[in-house]
PDB file of C-alpha atoms in Angstrom:
ATOM      1  CA  MET A   1      41.829  43.983 174.360  1.00  0.00           C
ATOM      2  CA  THR A   2      41.490  41.665 177.321  1.00  0.00           C
ATOM      3  CA  ARG A   3      38.400  42.406 179.701  1.00  0.00           C
ATOM      4  CA  VAL A   4      40.328  41.993 183.118  1.00  0.00           C
ATOM      5  CA  VAL A   5      37.864  41.322 186.033  1.00  0.00           C
ATOM      6  CA  CYS A   6      38.939  40.488 189.342  1.00  0.00           C
ATOM      7  CA  ALA A   7      38.958  36.753 188.872  1.00  0.00           C
ATOM      8  CA  SER A   8      41.452  36.737 185.985  1.00  0.00           C
ATOM      9  CA  GLY A   9      43.566  39.245 187.419  1.00  0.00           C
ATOM     10  CA  VAL A  10      44.323  37.512 190.309  1.00  0.00           C
ATOM     11  CA  GLU A  11      45.554  34.919 188.141  1.00  0.00           C
ATOM     12  CA  LEU A  12      47.811  37.069 186.283  1.00  0.00           C
ATOM     13  CA  LEU A  13      49.517  38.413 189.812  1.00  0.00           C
ATOM     14  CA  MET A  14      52.455  36.146 190.433  1.00  0.00           C
ATOM     15  CA  GLU A  15      53.501  37.034 186.739  1.00  0.00           C
ATOM     16  CA  TYR A  16      53.162  40.423 186.660  1.00  0.00           C
ATOM     17  CA  LEU A  17      54.999  40.866 190.157  1.00  0.00           C
ATOM     18  CA  GLU A  18      57.680  38.727 188.768  1.00  0.00           C
ATOM     19  CA  GLY A  19      57.619  41.177 185.425  1.00  0.00           C
ATOM     20  CA  GLN A  20      56.505  37.824 183.300  1.00  0.00           C
ATOM     21  CA  LEU A  21      53.529  39.479 181.669  1.00  0.00           C
ATOM     22  CA  PRO A  22      53.372  40.669 178.228  1.00  0.00           C
ATOM     23  CA  PRO A  23      52.951  44.447 177.871  1.00  0.00           C
ATOM     24  CA  GLU A  24      49.463  44.510 176.786  1.00  0.00           C
ATOM     25  CA  LEU A  25      48.229  42.189 179.425  1.00  0.00           C
ATOM     26  CA  LYS A  26      50.072  44.318 182.108  1.00  0.00           C
ATOM     27  CA  ALA A  27      48.338  47.592 180.927  1.00  0.00           C
ATOM     28  CA  ASP A  28      44.984  45.495 180.947  1.00  0.00           C
ATOM     29  CA  LEU A  29      45.554  44.534 184.618  1.00  0.00           C
ATOM     30  CA  GLU A  30      46.869  47.804 185.332  1.00  0.00           C
ATOM     31  CA  ALA A  31      44.086  49.656 183.925  1.00  0.00           C
ATOM     32  CA  HIS A  32      41.386  47.049 186.004  1.00  0.00           C
ATOM     33  CA  VAL A  33      43.268  47.705 189.199  1.00  0.00           C
ATOM     34  CA  ALA A  34      43.377  51.661 189.284  1.00  0.00           C
ATOM     35  CA  GLY A  35      39.586  51.390 189.315  1.00  0.00           C
ATOM     36  CA  CYS A  36      39.109  48.724 191.656  1.00  0.00           C
ATOM     37  CA  PRO A  37      39.820  49.108 195.319  1.00  0.00           C
ATOM     38  CA  ARG A  38      38.981  45.115 196.342  1.00  0.00           C
ATOM     39  CA  CYS A  39      41.782  44.280 193.953  1.00  0.00           C
ATOM     40  CA  VAL A  40      44.169  47.244 195.784  1.00  0.00           C
ATOM     41  CA  ALA A  41      43.457  45.445 198.914  1.00  0.00           C
ATOM     42  CA  PHE A  42      43.717  41.908 197.664  1.00  0.00           C
ATOM     43  CA  ILE A  43      47.008  42.511 196.368  1.00  0.00           C
ATOM     44  CA  ALA A  44      48.272  44.486 199.485  1.00  0.00           C
ATOM     45  CA  SER A  45      47.524  41.220 201.571  1.00  0.00           C
ATOM     46  CA  TYR A  46      48.741  38.791 198.730  1.00  0.00           C
ATOM     47  CA  ARG A  47      52.070  40.472 198.776  1.00  0.00           C
ATOM     48  CA  GLU A  48      52.221  40.464 202.608  1.00  0.00           C
ATOM     49  CA  THR A  49      51.255  37.115 202.657  1.00  0.00           C
ATOM     50  CA  PRO A  50      55.190  36.095 202.386  1.00  0.00           C
ATOM     51  CA  ARG A  51      56.521  37.972 204.537  1.00  0.00           C
ATOM     52  CA  ILE A  52      54.098  37.595 207.438  1.00  0.00           C
ATOM     53  CA  LEU A  53      54.776  33.725 207.199  1.00  0.00           C
ATOM     54  CA  ARG A  54      58.765  34.329 206.845  1.00  0.00           C
ATOM     55  CA  GLU A  55      59.034  36.058 209.688  1.00  0.00           C
ATOM     56  CA  ALA A  56      56.789  33.889 211.601  1.00  0.00           C
ATOM     57  CA  THR A  57      58.542  30.846 210.794  1.00  0.00           C
ATOM     58  CA  LEU A  58      62.246  32.164 211.613  1.00  0.00           C
ATOM     59  CA  ALA A  59      64.405  29.164 213.537  1.00  0.00           C
ATOM     60  CA  SER A  60      67.640  29.572 214.852  1.00  0.00           C
ATOM     61  CA  LEU A  61      69.966  27.101 215.063  1.00  0.00           C
ATOM     62  CA  PRO A  62      70.219  25.856 218.836  1.00  0.00           C
ATOM     63  CA  PRO A  63      74.211  25.987 219.731  1.00  0.00           C
ATOM     64  CA  ASP A  64      73.471  22.227 220.929  1.00  0.00           C
ATOM     65  CA  LEU A  65      72.219  21.193 217.572  1.00  0.00           C
ATOM     66  CA  GLU A  66      75.725  23.176 216.234  1.00  0.00           C
ATOM     67  CA  GLU A  67      77.904  20.941 218.672  1.00  0.00           C
ATOM     68  CA  SER A  68      76.202  17.659 217.853  1.00  0.00           C
ATOM     69  CA  LEU A  69      76.474  18.478 213.740  1.00  0.00           C
ATOM     70  CA  ARG A  70      80.413  19.228 214.184  1.00  0.00           C
ATOM     71  CA  ALA A  71      80.406  15.643 216.346  1.00  0.00           C
ATOM     72  CA  PHE A  72      78.379  13.649 213.970  1.00  0.00           C
ATOM     73  CA  LEU A  73      80.203  15.122 210.810  1.00  0.00           C
ATOM     74  CA  ARG A  74      83.888  14.287 212.539  1.00  0.00           C
ATOM     75  CA  ALA A  75      82.699  10.595 213.481  1.00  0.00           C
ATOM     76  CA  ARG A  76      82.003   9.854 209.925  1.00  0.00           C
ATOM     77  CA  ARG A  77      85.126  11.807 208.382  1.00  0.00           C
ATOM     78  CA  THR A  78      87.541   9.827 210.390  1.00  0.00           C
TER      79      THR A  78
ATOM     80  CA  MET B   1     102.517  22.942 202.440  1.00  0.00           C
ATOM     81  CA  GLY B   2     100.969  25.972 204.368  1.00  0.00           C
ATOM     82  CA  VAL B   3      97.591  25.991 205.994  1.00  0.00           C
ATOM     83  CA  ASP B   4      95.485  28.198 203.844  1.00  0.00           C
ATOM     84  CA  VAL B   5      92.553  29.286 206.482  1.00  0.00           C
ATOM     85  CA  PRO B   6      89.291  30.215 204.522  1.00  0.00           C
ATOM     86  CA  SER B   7      88.374  33.529 204.745  1.00  0.00           C
ATOM     87  CA  VAL B   8      84.837  35.231 204.493  1.00  0.00           C
ATOM     88  CA  ASP B   9      85.734  36.642 201.110  1.00  0.00           C
ATOM     89  CA  THR B  10      86.664  33.374 199.753  1.00  0.00           C
ATOM     90  CA  SER B  11      83.628  32.063 197.075  1.00  0.00           C
ATOM     91  CA  ASP B  12      81.687  28.652 197.424  1.00  0.00           C
ATOM     92  CA  GLU B  13      82.865  27.844 194.623  1.00  0.00           C
ATOM     93  CA  THR B  14      86.482  27.761 195.951  1.00  0.00           C
ATOM     94  CA  LEU B  15      85.908  26.303 198.905  1.00  0.00           C
ATOM     95  CA  ALA B  16      83.676  23.527 197.119  1.00  0.00           C
ATOM     96  CA  ALA B  17      86.821  22.873 194.835  1.00  0.00           C
ATOM     97  CA  ARG B  18      89.056  22.751 198.110  1.00  0.00           C
ATOM     98  CA  ALA B  19      86.576  20.958 199.877  1.00  0.00           C
ATOM     99  CA  ALA B  20      86.416  18.117 197.042  1.00  0.00           C
ATOM    100  CA  VAL B  21      90.178  17.551 197.033  1.00  0.00           C
ATOM    101  CA  GLY B  22      89.969  17.125 200.788  1.00  0.00           C
ATOM    102  CA  ASP B  23      90.827  20.425 202.613  1.00  0.00           C
ATOM    103  CA  GLU B  24      89.029  19.823 206.202  1.00  0.00           C
ATOM    104  CA  CYS B  25      89.114  23.394 206.614  1.00  0.00           C
ATOM    105  CA  ALA B  26      87.053  24.576 203.585  1.00  0.00           C
ATOM    106  CA  PHE B  27      84.485  22.159 204.547  1.00  0.00           C
ATOM    107  CA  GLU B  28      84.232  23.293 207.854  1.00  0.00           C
ATOM    108  CA  GLU B  29      83.960  26.982 206.272  1.00  0.00           C
ATOM    109  CA  ILE B  30      80.827  25.451 204.144  1.00  0.00           C
ATOM    110  CA  VAL B  31      79.260  24.092 207.368  1.00  0.00           C
ATOM    111  CA  THR B  32      79.574  27.315 209.265  1.00  0.00           C
ATOM    112  CA  ARG B  33      78.150  29.347 206.131  1.00  0.00           C
ATOM    113  CA  TYR B  34      75.012  27.034 205.503  1.00  0.00           C
ATOM    114  CA  GLN B  35      74.093  25.331 208.676  1.00  0.00           C
ATOM    115  CA  ALA B  36      71.700  27.760 209.838  1.00  0.00           C
ATOM    116  CA  ARG B  37      70.024  28.151 206.383  1.00  0.00           C
ATOM    117  CA  VAL B  38      69.768  24.457 205.954  1.00  0.00           C
ATOM    118  CA  PHE B  39      68.530  24.028 209.657  1.00  0.00           C
ATOM    119  CA  ARG B  40      65.984  26.801 208.830  1.00  0.00           C
ATOM    120  CA  LEU B  41      64.975  25.483 205.409  1.00  0.00           C
ATOM    121  CA  ALA B  42      64.505  22.165 207.085  1.00  0.00           C
ATOM    122  CA  CYS B  43      62.188  23.234 209.818  1.00  0.00           C
ATOM    123  CA  ARG B  44      60.220  25.183 207.187  1.00  0.00           C
ATOM    124  CA  LEU B  45      59.756  21.846 205.120  1.00  0.00           C
ATOM    125  CA  THR B  46      59.019  19.557 207.466  1.00  0.00           C
ATOM    126  CA  GLY B  47      57.511  21.176 210.166  1.00  0.00           C
ATOM    127  CA  SER B  48      59.265  19.660 212.809  1.00  0.00           C
ATOM    128  CA  ASP B  49      62.531  20.360 214.863  1.00  0.00           C
ATOM    129  CA  ALA B  50      63.212  17.057 215.395  1.00  0.00           C
ATOM    130  CA  ASP B  51      63.069  16.146 211.835  1.00  0.00           C
ATOM    131  CA  ALA B  52      64.781  19.347 210.506  1.00  0.00           C
ATOM    132  CA  ALA B  53      67.910  18.333 212.692  1.00  0.00           C
ATOM    133  CA  ASP B  54      68.053  15.138 211.204  1.00  0.00           C
ATOM    134  CA  ALA B  55      67.855  16.370 207.283  1.00  0.00           C
ATOM    135  CA  LEU B  56      70.683  18.861 208.567  1.00  0.00           C
ATOM    136  CA  GLN B  57      72.820  15.994 209.743  1.00  0.00           C
ATOM    137  CA  GLU B  58      72.284  14.338 206.264  1.00  0.00           C
ATOM    138  CA  THR B  59      72.907  17.475 204.287  1.00  0.00           C
ATOM    139  CA  PHE B  60      76.264  18.027 205.175  1.00  0.00           C
ATOM    140  CA  LEU B  61      76.918  14.162 205.483  1.00  0.00           C
ATOM    141  CA  GLN B  62      75.887  14.158 201.468  1.00  0.00           C
ATOM    142  CA  VAL B  63      77.589  17.227 201.047  1.00  0.00           C
ATOM    143  CA  TYR B  64      80.795  15.988 202.267  1.00  0.00           C
ATOM    144  CA  ARG B  65      80.551  12.806 200.277  1.00  0.00           C
ATOM    145  CA  ARG B  66      79.262  14.115 196.874  1.00  0.00           C
ATOM    146  CA  ILE B  67      81.364  17.543 196.722  1.00  0.00           C
ATOM    147  CA  GLY B  68      83.456  15.778 194.359  1.00  0.00           C
ATOM    148  CA  SER B  69      80.592  15.594 191.956  1.00  0.00           C
ATOM    149  CA  PHE B  70      79.773  19.436 192.235  1.00  0.00           C
ATOM    150  CA  ARG B  71      80.216  20.946 188.912  1.00  0.00           C
ATOM    151  CA  ASN B  72      79.961  24.743 188.258  1.00  0.00           C
ATOM    152  CA  GLU B  73      77.373  24.540 186.231  1.00  0.00           C
ATOM    153  CA  SER B  74      75.118  26.079 188.746  1.00  0.00           C
ATOM    154  CA  ARG B  75      76.125  27.754 191.478  1.00  0.00           C
ATOM    155  CA  PHE B  76      77.256  26.352 194.856  1.00  0.00           C
ATOM    156  CA  SER B  77      74.424  27.564 197.160  1.00  0.00           C
ATOM    157  CA  THR B  78      71.730  26.044 194.254  1.00  0.00           C
ATOM    158  CA  TRP B  79      73.190  22.425 194.609  1.00  0.00           C
ATOM    159  CA  LEU B  80      73.394  22.515 197.995  1.00  0.00           C
ATOM    160  CA  TYR B  81      69.934  23.871 198.584  1.00  0.00           C
ATOM    161  CA  ARG B  82      68.924  20.829 196.405  1.00  0.00           C
ATOM    162  CA  VAL B  83      70.972  18.268 198.608  1.00  0.00           C
ATOM    163  CA  ALA B  84      69.132  20.076 201.322  1.00  0.00           C
ATOM    164  CA  THR B  85      65.587  20.007 200.024  1.00  0.00           C
ATOM    165  CA  ASN B  86      65.960  16.447 199.100  1.00  0.00           C
ATOM    166  CA  ALA B  87      67.504  15.558 202.747  1.00  0.00           C
ATOM    167  CA  ALA B  88      64.288  17.333 204.166  1.00  0.00           C
ATOM    168  CA  LEU B  89      61.944  15.341 201.840  1.00  0.00           C
ATOM    169  CA  MET B  90      63.044  12.170 202.920  1.00  0.00           C
ATOM    170  CA  GLN B  91      62.724  12.934 206.913  1.00  0.00           C
ATOM    171  CA  ARG B  92      58.997  13.809 205.877  1.00  0.00           C
ATOM    172  CA  ARG B  93      58.382  10.973 204.015  1.00  0.00           C
ATOM    173  CA  ALA B  94      59.847   8.761 207.035  1.00  0.00           C
ATOM    174  CA  ARG B  95      57.221   9.928 209.411  1.00  0.00           C
ATOM    175  CA  ALA B  96      53.856   8.978 208.956  1.00  0.00           C
ATOM    176  CA  ARG B  97      51.360  11.683 208.907  1.00  0.00           C
ATOM    177  CA  ARG B  98      47.940  12.266 209.114  1.00  0.00           C
ATOM    178  CA  PRO B  99      46.286  13.501 205.754  1.00  0.00           C
ATOM    179  CA  ALA B 100      46.458  17.243 206.108  1.00  0.00           C
ATOM    180  CA  GLU B 101      43.202  18.995 205.645  1.00  0.00           C
ATOM    181  CA  SER B 102      43.109  20.750 202.417  1.00  0.00           C
ATOM    182  CA  LEU B 103      43.644  24.426 201.990  1.00  0.00           C
ATOM    183  CA  GLU B 104      41.511  24.957 199.115  1.00  0.00           C
ATOM    184  CA  ALA B 105      38.418  26.177 201.236  1.00  0.00           C
ATOM    185  CA  PHE B 106      40.625  29.415 201.666  1.00  0.00           C
ATOM    186  CA  LEU B 107      40.754  30.294 197.962  1.00  0.00           C
ATOM    187  CA  PRO B 108      39.812  33.472 196.950  1.00  0.00           C
ATOM    188  CA  ARG B 109      35.669  34.172 196.394  1.00  0.00           C
ATOM    189  CA  PHE B 110      34.472  35.862 193.556  1.00  0.00           C
ATOM    190  CA  ASP B 111      30.844  36.922 192.316  1.00  0.00           C
ATOM    191  CA  PRO B 112      29.114  35.694 188.918  1.00  0.00           C
ATOM    192  CA  ASP B 113      30.363  38.396 187.209  1.00  0.00           C
ATOM    193  CA  GLY B 114      34.115  37.915 188.551  1.00  0.00           C
ATOM    194  CA  ARG B 115      34.712  40.556 191.279  1.00  0.00           C
ATOM    195  CA  HIS B 116      35.890  39.790 194.405  1.00  0.00           C
ATOM    196  CA  ALA B 117      33.326  38.926 196.796  1.00  0.00           C
ATOM    197  CA  GLU B 118      34.825  40.303 199.911  1.00  0.00           C
ATOM    198  CA  THR B 119      34.942  44.278 200.862  1.00  0.00           C
ATOM    199  CA  PRO B 120      38.152  45.795 200.440  1.00  0.00           C
ATOM    200  CA  ALA B 121      38.298  45.674 204.620  1.00  0.00           C
ATOM    201  CA  ALA B 122      37.853  42.501 204.452  1.00  0.00           C
ATOM    202  CA  LEU B 123      40.473  41.819 202.167  1.00  0.00           C
ATOM    203  CA  GLN B 124      43.159  43.850 203.356  1.00  0.00           C
ATOM    204  CA  VAL B 125      43.188  42.889 206.798  1.00  0.00           C
ATOM    205  CA  VAL B 126      45.000  39.731 205.884  1.00  0.00           C
ATOM    206  CA  ALA B 127      48.116  42.321 205.427  1.00  0.00           C
ATOM    207  CA  ARG B 128      48.057  42.972 209.107  1.00  0.00           C
ATOM    208  CA  ALA B 129      47.762  39.510 210.042  1.00  0.00           C
ATOM    209  CA  ASP B 130      51.022  39.822 212.257  1.00  0.00           C
ATOM    210  CA  GLU B 131      49.753  43.120 214.306  1.00  0.00           C
ATOM    211  CA  LEU B 132      46.394  41.592 215.105  1.00  0.00           C
ATOM    212  CA  LEU B 133      47.519  38.006 216.373  1.00  0.00           C
ATOM    213  CA  ASP B 134      49.538  36.921 218.918  1.00  0.00           C
ATOM    214  CA  GLN B 135      53.409  36.175 217.719  1.00  0.00           C
ATOM    215  CA  ARG B 136      53.379  33.006 219.323  1.00  0.00           C
ATOM    216  CA  ALA B 137      49.778  31.589 218.154  1.00  0.00           C
ATOM    217  CA  LEU B 138      50.972  33.374 214.684  1.00  0.00           C
ATOM    218  CA  ALA B 139      54.431  31.187 214.560  1.00  0.00           C
ATOM    219  CA  GLU B 140      52.256  28.004 215.653  1.00  0.00           C
ATOM    220  CA  LYS B 141      49.434  28.634 213.157  1.00  0.00           C
ATOM    221  CA  ALA B 142      52.082  29.583 210.156  1.00  0.00           C
ATOM    222  CA  ARG B 143      53.823  26.196 210.762  1.00  0.00           C
ATOM    223  CA  GLU B 144      50.396  24.679 210.519  1.00  0.00           C
ATOM    224  CA  GLY B 145      49.209  26.163 207.560  1.00  0.00           C
ATOM    225  CA  ILE B 146      52.285  25.509 205.584  1.00  0.00           C
ATOM    226  CA  GLU B 147      51.916  21.765 206.816  1.00  0.00           C
ATOM    227  CA  ARG B 148      48.893  21.786 204.728  1.00  0.00           C
ATOM    228  CA  LEU B 149      49.981  22.928 201.670  1.00  0.00           C
ATOM    229  CA  PRO B 150      49.943  19.769 199.199  1.00  0.00           C
ATOM    230  CA  ASP B 151      53.915  18.869 199.019  1.00  0.00           C
ATOM    231  CA  LEU B 152      54.790  20.584 195.450  1.00  0.00           C
ATOM    232  CA  LEU B 153      53.049  23.985 196.702  1.00  0.00           C
ATOM    233  CA  ARG B 154      54.985  23.759 199.885  1.00  0.00           C
ATOM    234  CA  GLU B 155      58.648  22.932 198.384  1.00  0.00           C
ATOM    235  CA  ALA B 156      58.320  25.975 195.990  1.00  0.00           C
ATOM    236  CA  PHE B 157      56.570  28.167 198.452  1.00  0.00           C
ATOM    237  CA  VAL B 158      59.316  27.733 201.051  1.00  0.00           C
ATOM    238  CA  LEU B 159      61.972  27.771 198.538  1.00  0.00           C
ATOM    239  CA  ARG B 160      61.138  31.075 196.677  1.00  0.00           C
ATOM    240  CA  ASP B 161      58.874  32.837 199.087  1.00  0.00           C
ATOM    241  CA  LEU B 162      60.123  32.157 202.414  1.00  0.00           C
ATOM    242  CA  GLU B 163      63.818  31.360 201.612  1.00  0.00           C
ATOM    243  CA  GLU B 164      63.595  34.164 199.422  1.00  0.00           C
ATOM    244  CA  ILE B 165      65.836  32.301 196.273  1.00  0.00           C
ATOM    245  CA  PRO B 166      65.279  33.564 193.043  1.00  0.00           C
ATOM    246  CA  THR B 167      62.454  31.849 190.957  1.00  0.00           C
ATOM    247  CA  ALA B 168      65.094  30.930 188.228  1.00  0.00           C
ATOM    248  CA  ASP B 169      67.148  29.027 190.970  1.00  0.00           C
ATOM    249  CA  VAL B 170      64.425  27.536 192.757  1.00  0.00           C
ATOM    250  CA  ALA B 171      63.010  26.067 189.414  1.00  0.00           C
ATOM    251  CA  GLU B 172      66.788  24.223 188.900  1.00  0.00           C
ATOM    252  CA  VAL B 173      66.478  23.088 192.490  1.00  0.00           C
ATOM    253  CA  LEU B 174      63.125  21.545 192.126  1.00  0.00           C
ATOM    254  CA  GLY B 175      63.959  20.682 188.487  1.00  0.00           C
ATOM    255  CA  VAL B 176      61.131  22.368 187.201  1.00  0.00           C
ATOM    256  CA  GLU B 177      60.466  25.128 184.489  1.00  0.00           C
ATOM    257  CA  PRO B 178      60.330  28.443 186.210  1.00  0.00           C
ATOM    258  CA  ALA B 179      56.570  29.088 185.069  1.00  0.00           C
ATOM    259  CA  THR B 180      55.765  26.038 187.113  1.00  0.00           C
ATOM    260  CA  VAL B 181      57.474  27.400 190.272  1.00  0.00           C
ATOM    261  CA  ARG B 182      55.168  30.584 189.675  1.00  0.00           C
ATOM    262  CA  GLN B 183      52.395  28.812 189.402  1.00  0.00           C
ATOM    263  CA  ARG B 184      52.822  26.417 192.520  1.00  0.00           C
ATOM    264  CA  VAL B 185      54.213  29.672 194.284  1.00  0.00           C
ATOM    265  CA  HIS B 186      50.976  31.586 193.358  1.00  0.00           C
ATOM    266  CA  ARG B 187      48.451  28.921 194.289  1.00  0.00           C
ATOM    267  CA  ALA B 188      50.225  28.603 197.557  1.00  0.00           C
ATOM    268  CA  ARG B 189      50.195  32.482 198.378  1.00  0.00           C
ATOM    269  CA  LEU B 190      46.200  32.088 197.420  1.00  0.00           C
ATOM    270  CA  MET B 191      45.588  29.515 199.690  1.00  0.00           C
ATOM    271  CA  LEU B 192      47.837  30.768 202.806  1.00  0.00           C
ATOM    272  CA  ARG B 193      46.463  34.125 202.022  1.00  0.00           C
ATOM    273  CA  GLY B 194      43.035  33.376 202.962  1.00  0.00           C
ATOM    274  CA  TYR B 195      43.899  30.856 205.757  1.00  0.00           C
ATOM    275  CA  LEU B 196      45.669  33.810 207.307  1.00  0.00           C
ATOM    276  CA  GLY B 197      42.065  35.711 206.547  1.00  0.00           C
ATOM    277  CA  ALA B 198      40.310  33.140 208.878  1.00  0.00           C
ATOM    278  CA  LEU B 199      43.033  33.507 211.352  1.00  0.00           C
ATOM    279  CA  VAL B 200      42.206  36.848 211.684  1.00  0.00           C
ATOM    280  CA  GLY B 201      38.444  36.489 211.968  1.00  0.00           C
ATOM    281  CA  MET B 202      37.310  37.754 208.756  1.00  0.00           C
ATOM    282  CA  ASP B 203      36.201  35.237 206.001  1.00  0.00           C
ATOM    283  CA  SER B 204      38.278  35.895 203.189  1.00  0.00           C
TER     284      SER B 204
END
């Protein structure tokens, strides 16, 4: 059995969340996290980071840009 | 010959096949379907609205010229994301940039026994960064943080985590193995997580 500590556990998170960890390592990680409030807190923030940045970088296409795109493409297609 | 106007139900691949043989309506529909997504992706990859606008035009020009080379070996969206990603990267490279200050300092810290150095409260507060920070300031800082990632990490993170494209498809877009995508996204998340922590004032 591998002894997972916070530092080695952190390195397994992406593989874990994408279902890529071998069963034994997955069990070891889960066992560590179950007894480690720091890892529980860390994982919560690790999972939320993409959502926070995704929502903060939403950009909509300005209508004038949409028009200029059409004009640009028309000019090059004729 | 009757005009067959594409409907929302027409698959991307069918549209691509029609556009490849000169169906202008099909090409128009592809532009309509993807323009907002391409613009958003380009904003995230270039960090600049002006560069994103140029990348948007270049993407659809390339799609128009090269749609005949699209083979149904991958999904059309994957092929288009590859064109768009390359167009955005070309824009980035065309602009001289100041070297970005590394985000290495924001990686998690551990004590000599490999335990997290911070308290659970300090570690968790990052998850509430969007509640704790002013939205406009967060938008600006988010863009800045993503800009500071090394190029390879930024591409993987933007495609996988911000555009929410499945890892296998991101691997195809970037021409690397899925494990490499996961590795790069993981590293980017660690850096940006710590960066958000610093923004909310906790040294995490």
